[in-house]
PDB file of C-alpha atoms in Angstrom:
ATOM      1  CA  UNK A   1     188.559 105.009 189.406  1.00  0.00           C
ATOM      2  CA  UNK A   2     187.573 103.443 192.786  1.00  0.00           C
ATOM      3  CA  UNK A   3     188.607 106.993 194.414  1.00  0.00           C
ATOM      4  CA  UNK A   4     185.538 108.690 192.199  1.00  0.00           C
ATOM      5  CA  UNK A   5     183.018 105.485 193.336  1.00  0.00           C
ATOM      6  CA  UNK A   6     183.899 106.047 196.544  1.00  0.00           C
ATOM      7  CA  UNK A   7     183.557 110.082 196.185  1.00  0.00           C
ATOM      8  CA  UNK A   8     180.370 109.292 194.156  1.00  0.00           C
ATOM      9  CA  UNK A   9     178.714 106.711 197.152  1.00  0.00           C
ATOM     10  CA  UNK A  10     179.178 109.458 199.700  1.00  0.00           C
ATOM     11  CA  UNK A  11     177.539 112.287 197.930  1.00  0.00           C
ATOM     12  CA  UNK A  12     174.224 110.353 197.102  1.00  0.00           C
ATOM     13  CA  UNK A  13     171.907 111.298 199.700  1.00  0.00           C
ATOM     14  CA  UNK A  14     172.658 110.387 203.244  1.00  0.00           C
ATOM     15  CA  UNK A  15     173.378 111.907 206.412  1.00  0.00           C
ATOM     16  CA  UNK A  16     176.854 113.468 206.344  1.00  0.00           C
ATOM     17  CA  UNK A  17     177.957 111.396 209.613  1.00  0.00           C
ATOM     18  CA  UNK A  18     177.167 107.862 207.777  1.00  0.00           C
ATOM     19  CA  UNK A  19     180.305 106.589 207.320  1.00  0.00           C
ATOM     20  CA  UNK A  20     181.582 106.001 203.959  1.00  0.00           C
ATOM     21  CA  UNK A  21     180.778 102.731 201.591  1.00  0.00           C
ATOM     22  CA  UNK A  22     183.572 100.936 200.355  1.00  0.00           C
ATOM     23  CA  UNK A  23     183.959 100.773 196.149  1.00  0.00           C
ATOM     24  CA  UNK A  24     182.919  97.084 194.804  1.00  0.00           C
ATOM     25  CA  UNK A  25     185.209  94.177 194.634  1.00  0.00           C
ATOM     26  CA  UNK A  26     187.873  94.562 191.993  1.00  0.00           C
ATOM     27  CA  UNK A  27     187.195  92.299 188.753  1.00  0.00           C
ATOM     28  CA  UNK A  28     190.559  90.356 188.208  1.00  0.00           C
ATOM     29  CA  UNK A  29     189.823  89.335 192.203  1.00  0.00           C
ATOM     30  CA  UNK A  30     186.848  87.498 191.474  1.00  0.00           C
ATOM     31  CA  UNK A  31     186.154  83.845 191.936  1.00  0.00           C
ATOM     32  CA  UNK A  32     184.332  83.900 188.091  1.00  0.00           C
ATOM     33  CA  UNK A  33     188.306  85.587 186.666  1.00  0.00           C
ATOM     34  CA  UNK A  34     190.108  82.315 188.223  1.00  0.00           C
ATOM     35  CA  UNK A  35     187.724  80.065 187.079  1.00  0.00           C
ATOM     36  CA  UNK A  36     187.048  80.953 183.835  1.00  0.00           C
ATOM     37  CA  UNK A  37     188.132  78.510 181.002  1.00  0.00           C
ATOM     38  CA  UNK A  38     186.798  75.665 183.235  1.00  0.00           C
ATOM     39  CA  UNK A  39     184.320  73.141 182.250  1.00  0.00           C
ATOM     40  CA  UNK A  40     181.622  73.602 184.853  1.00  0.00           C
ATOM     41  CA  UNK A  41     183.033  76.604 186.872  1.00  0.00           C
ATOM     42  CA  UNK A  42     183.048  74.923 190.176  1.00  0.00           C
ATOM     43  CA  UNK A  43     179.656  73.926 190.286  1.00  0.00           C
ATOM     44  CA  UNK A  44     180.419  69.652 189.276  1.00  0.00           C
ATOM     45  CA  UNK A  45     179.760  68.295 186.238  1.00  0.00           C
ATOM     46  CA  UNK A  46     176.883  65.965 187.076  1.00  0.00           C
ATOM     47  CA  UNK A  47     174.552  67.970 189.388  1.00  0.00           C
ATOM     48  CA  UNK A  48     174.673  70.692 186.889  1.00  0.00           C
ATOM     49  CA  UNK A  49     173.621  74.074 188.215  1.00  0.00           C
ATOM     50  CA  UNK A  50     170.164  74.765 186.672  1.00  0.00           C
ATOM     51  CA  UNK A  51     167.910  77.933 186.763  1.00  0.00           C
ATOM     52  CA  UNK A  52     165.157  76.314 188.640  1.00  0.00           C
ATOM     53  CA  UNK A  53     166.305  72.374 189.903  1.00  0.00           C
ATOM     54  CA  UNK A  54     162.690  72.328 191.427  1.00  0.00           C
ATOM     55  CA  UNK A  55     160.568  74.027 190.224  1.00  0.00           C
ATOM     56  CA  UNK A  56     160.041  78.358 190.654  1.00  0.00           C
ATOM     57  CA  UNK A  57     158.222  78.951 193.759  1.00  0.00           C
ATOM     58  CA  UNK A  58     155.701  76.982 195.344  1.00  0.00           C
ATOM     59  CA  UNK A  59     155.461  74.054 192.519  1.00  0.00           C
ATOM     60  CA  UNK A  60     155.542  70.386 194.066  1.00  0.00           C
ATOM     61  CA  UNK A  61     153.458  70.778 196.906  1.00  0.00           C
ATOM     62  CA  UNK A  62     151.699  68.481 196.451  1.00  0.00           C
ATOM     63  CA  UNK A  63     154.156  66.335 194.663  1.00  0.00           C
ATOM     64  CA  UNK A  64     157.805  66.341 194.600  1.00  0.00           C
ATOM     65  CA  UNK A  65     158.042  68.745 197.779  1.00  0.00           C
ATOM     66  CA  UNK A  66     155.625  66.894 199.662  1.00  0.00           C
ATOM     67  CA  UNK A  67     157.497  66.507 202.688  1.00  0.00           C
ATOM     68  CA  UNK A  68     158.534  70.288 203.104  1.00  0.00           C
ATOM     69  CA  UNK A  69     154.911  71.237 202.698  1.00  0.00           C
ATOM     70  CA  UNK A  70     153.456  68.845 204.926  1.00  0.00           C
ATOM     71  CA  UNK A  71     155.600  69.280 208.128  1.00  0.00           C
ATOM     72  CA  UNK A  72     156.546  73.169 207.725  1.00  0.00           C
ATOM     73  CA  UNK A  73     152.911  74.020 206.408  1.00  0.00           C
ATOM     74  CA  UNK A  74     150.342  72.088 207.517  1.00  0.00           C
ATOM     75  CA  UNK A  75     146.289  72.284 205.992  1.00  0.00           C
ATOM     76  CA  UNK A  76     147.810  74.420 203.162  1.00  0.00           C
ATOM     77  CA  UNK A  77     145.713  72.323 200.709  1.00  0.00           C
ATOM     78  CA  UNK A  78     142.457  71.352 200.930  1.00  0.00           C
ATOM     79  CA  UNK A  79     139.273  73.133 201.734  1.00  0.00           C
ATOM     80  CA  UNK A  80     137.549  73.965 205.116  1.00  0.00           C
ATOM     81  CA  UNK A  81     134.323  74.883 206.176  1.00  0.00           C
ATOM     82  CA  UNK A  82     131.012  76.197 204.147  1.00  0.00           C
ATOM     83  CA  UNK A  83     131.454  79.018 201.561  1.00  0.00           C
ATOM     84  CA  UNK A  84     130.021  82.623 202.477  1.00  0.00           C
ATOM     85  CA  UNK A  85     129.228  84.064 199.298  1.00  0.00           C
ATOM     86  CA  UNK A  86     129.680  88.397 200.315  1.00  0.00           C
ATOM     87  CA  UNK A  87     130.839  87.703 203.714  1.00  0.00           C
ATOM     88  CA  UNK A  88     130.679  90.847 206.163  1.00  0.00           C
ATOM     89  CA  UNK A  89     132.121  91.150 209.320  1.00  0.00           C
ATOM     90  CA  UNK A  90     130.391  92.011 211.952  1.00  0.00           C
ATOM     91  CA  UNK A  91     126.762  91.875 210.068  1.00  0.00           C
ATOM     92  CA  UNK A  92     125.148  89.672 212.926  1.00  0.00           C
ATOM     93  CA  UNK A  93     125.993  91.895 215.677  1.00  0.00           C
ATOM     94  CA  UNK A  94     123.327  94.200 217.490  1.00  0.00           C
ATOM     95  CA  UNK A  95     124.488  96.022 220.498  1.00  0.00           C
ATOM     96  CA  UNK A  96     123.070  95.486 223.574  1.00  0.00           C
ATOM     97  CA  UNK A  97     121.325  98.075 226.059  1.00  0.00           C
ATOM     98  CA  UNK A  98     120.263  97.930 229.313  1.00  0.00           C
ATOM     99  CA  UNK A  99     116.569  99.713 229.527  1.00  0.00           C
ATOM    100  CA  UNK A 100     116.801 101.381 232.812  1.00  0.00           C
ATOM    101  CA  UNK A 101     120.270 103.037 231.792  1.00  0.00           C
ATOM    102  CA  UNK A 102     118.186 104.490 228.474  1.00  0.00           C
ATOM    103  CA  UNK A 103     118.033 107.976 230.451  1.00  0.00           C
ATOM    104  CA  UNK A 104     121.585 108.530 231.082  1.00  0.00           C
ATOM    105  CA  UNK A 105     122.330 109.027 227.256  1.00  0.00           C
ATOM    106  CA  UNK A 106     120.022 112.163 227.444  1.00  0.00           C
ATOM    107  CA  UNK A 107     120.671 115.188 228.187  1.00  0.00           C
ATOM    108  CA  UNK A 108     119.517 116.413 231.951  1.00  0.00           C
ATOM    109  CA  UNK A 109     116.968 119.269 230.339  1.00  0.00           C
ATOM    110  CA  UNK A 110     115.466 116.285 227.840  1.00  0.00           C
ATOM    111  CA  UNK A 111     114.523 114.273 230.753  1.00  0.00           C
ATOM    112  CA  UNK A 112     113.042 116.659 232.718  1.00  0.00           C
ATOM    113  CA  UNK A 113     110.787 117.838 229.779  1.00  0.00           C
ATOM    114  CA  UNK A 114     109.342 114.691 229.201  1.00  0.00           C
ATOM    115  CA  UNK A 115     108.935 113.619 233.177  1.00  0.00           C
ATOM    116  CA  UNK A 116     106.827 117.102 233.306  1.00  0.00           C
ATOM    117  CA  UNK A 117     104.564 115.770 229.812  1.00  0.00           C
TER     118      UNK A 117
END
């Protein structure tokens, strides 16, 4: 069996000078085989191990991971500054030419036309 996963791993698309994978951990060598039968499988009957202990994600920000929140990521609550309802960058900008340098984006015949009319 493990000599067809291991057959199987190197035939699935990559380079032929990868080196091979090695087949997954054998089932009656696994830490869940020895333990099974016991109460709380290692993990201590009064802490039990929970799904979420804390709450999924970012919950208790403001409350039960306070702390975390306020040294590792400070101003992440609250508001700042006035609201810009369709904000565009760039929108106030005007470029900026100098008058006597107006010439040089002509062409040479251009100029000379108009200096003759």
């Amino acid at each position: 069996q493990a000599a067809i996963l291991t057959k199987r791993l190197r035939s699935s698309a990559c380079p032929a000078d990868a080196p091979a994978q090695t087949a997954a951990m054998t089932a009656r060598f696994k830490k869940s085989r020895h333990l099974r039968g016991q109460i709380s499988n290692g993990r201590g009957r009064i802490g039990k191990h929970r799904k979420h202990p804390g709450g999924c994600g970012n919950s208790g920000g403001q409350h039960h991971h306070r702390i975390n929140f306020d040294k590792y990521h400070p101003g992440y609550f609250g508001k700042v500054g006035m609201r810009n309802f369709h904000f565009t960058k760039h929108s106030k900008v005007k470029p900026v030419i100098n008058v006597e340098k107006l010439w040089s984006l002509v062409s040479e015949k251009l100029r000379l036309y108009y200096k003759e009319h």
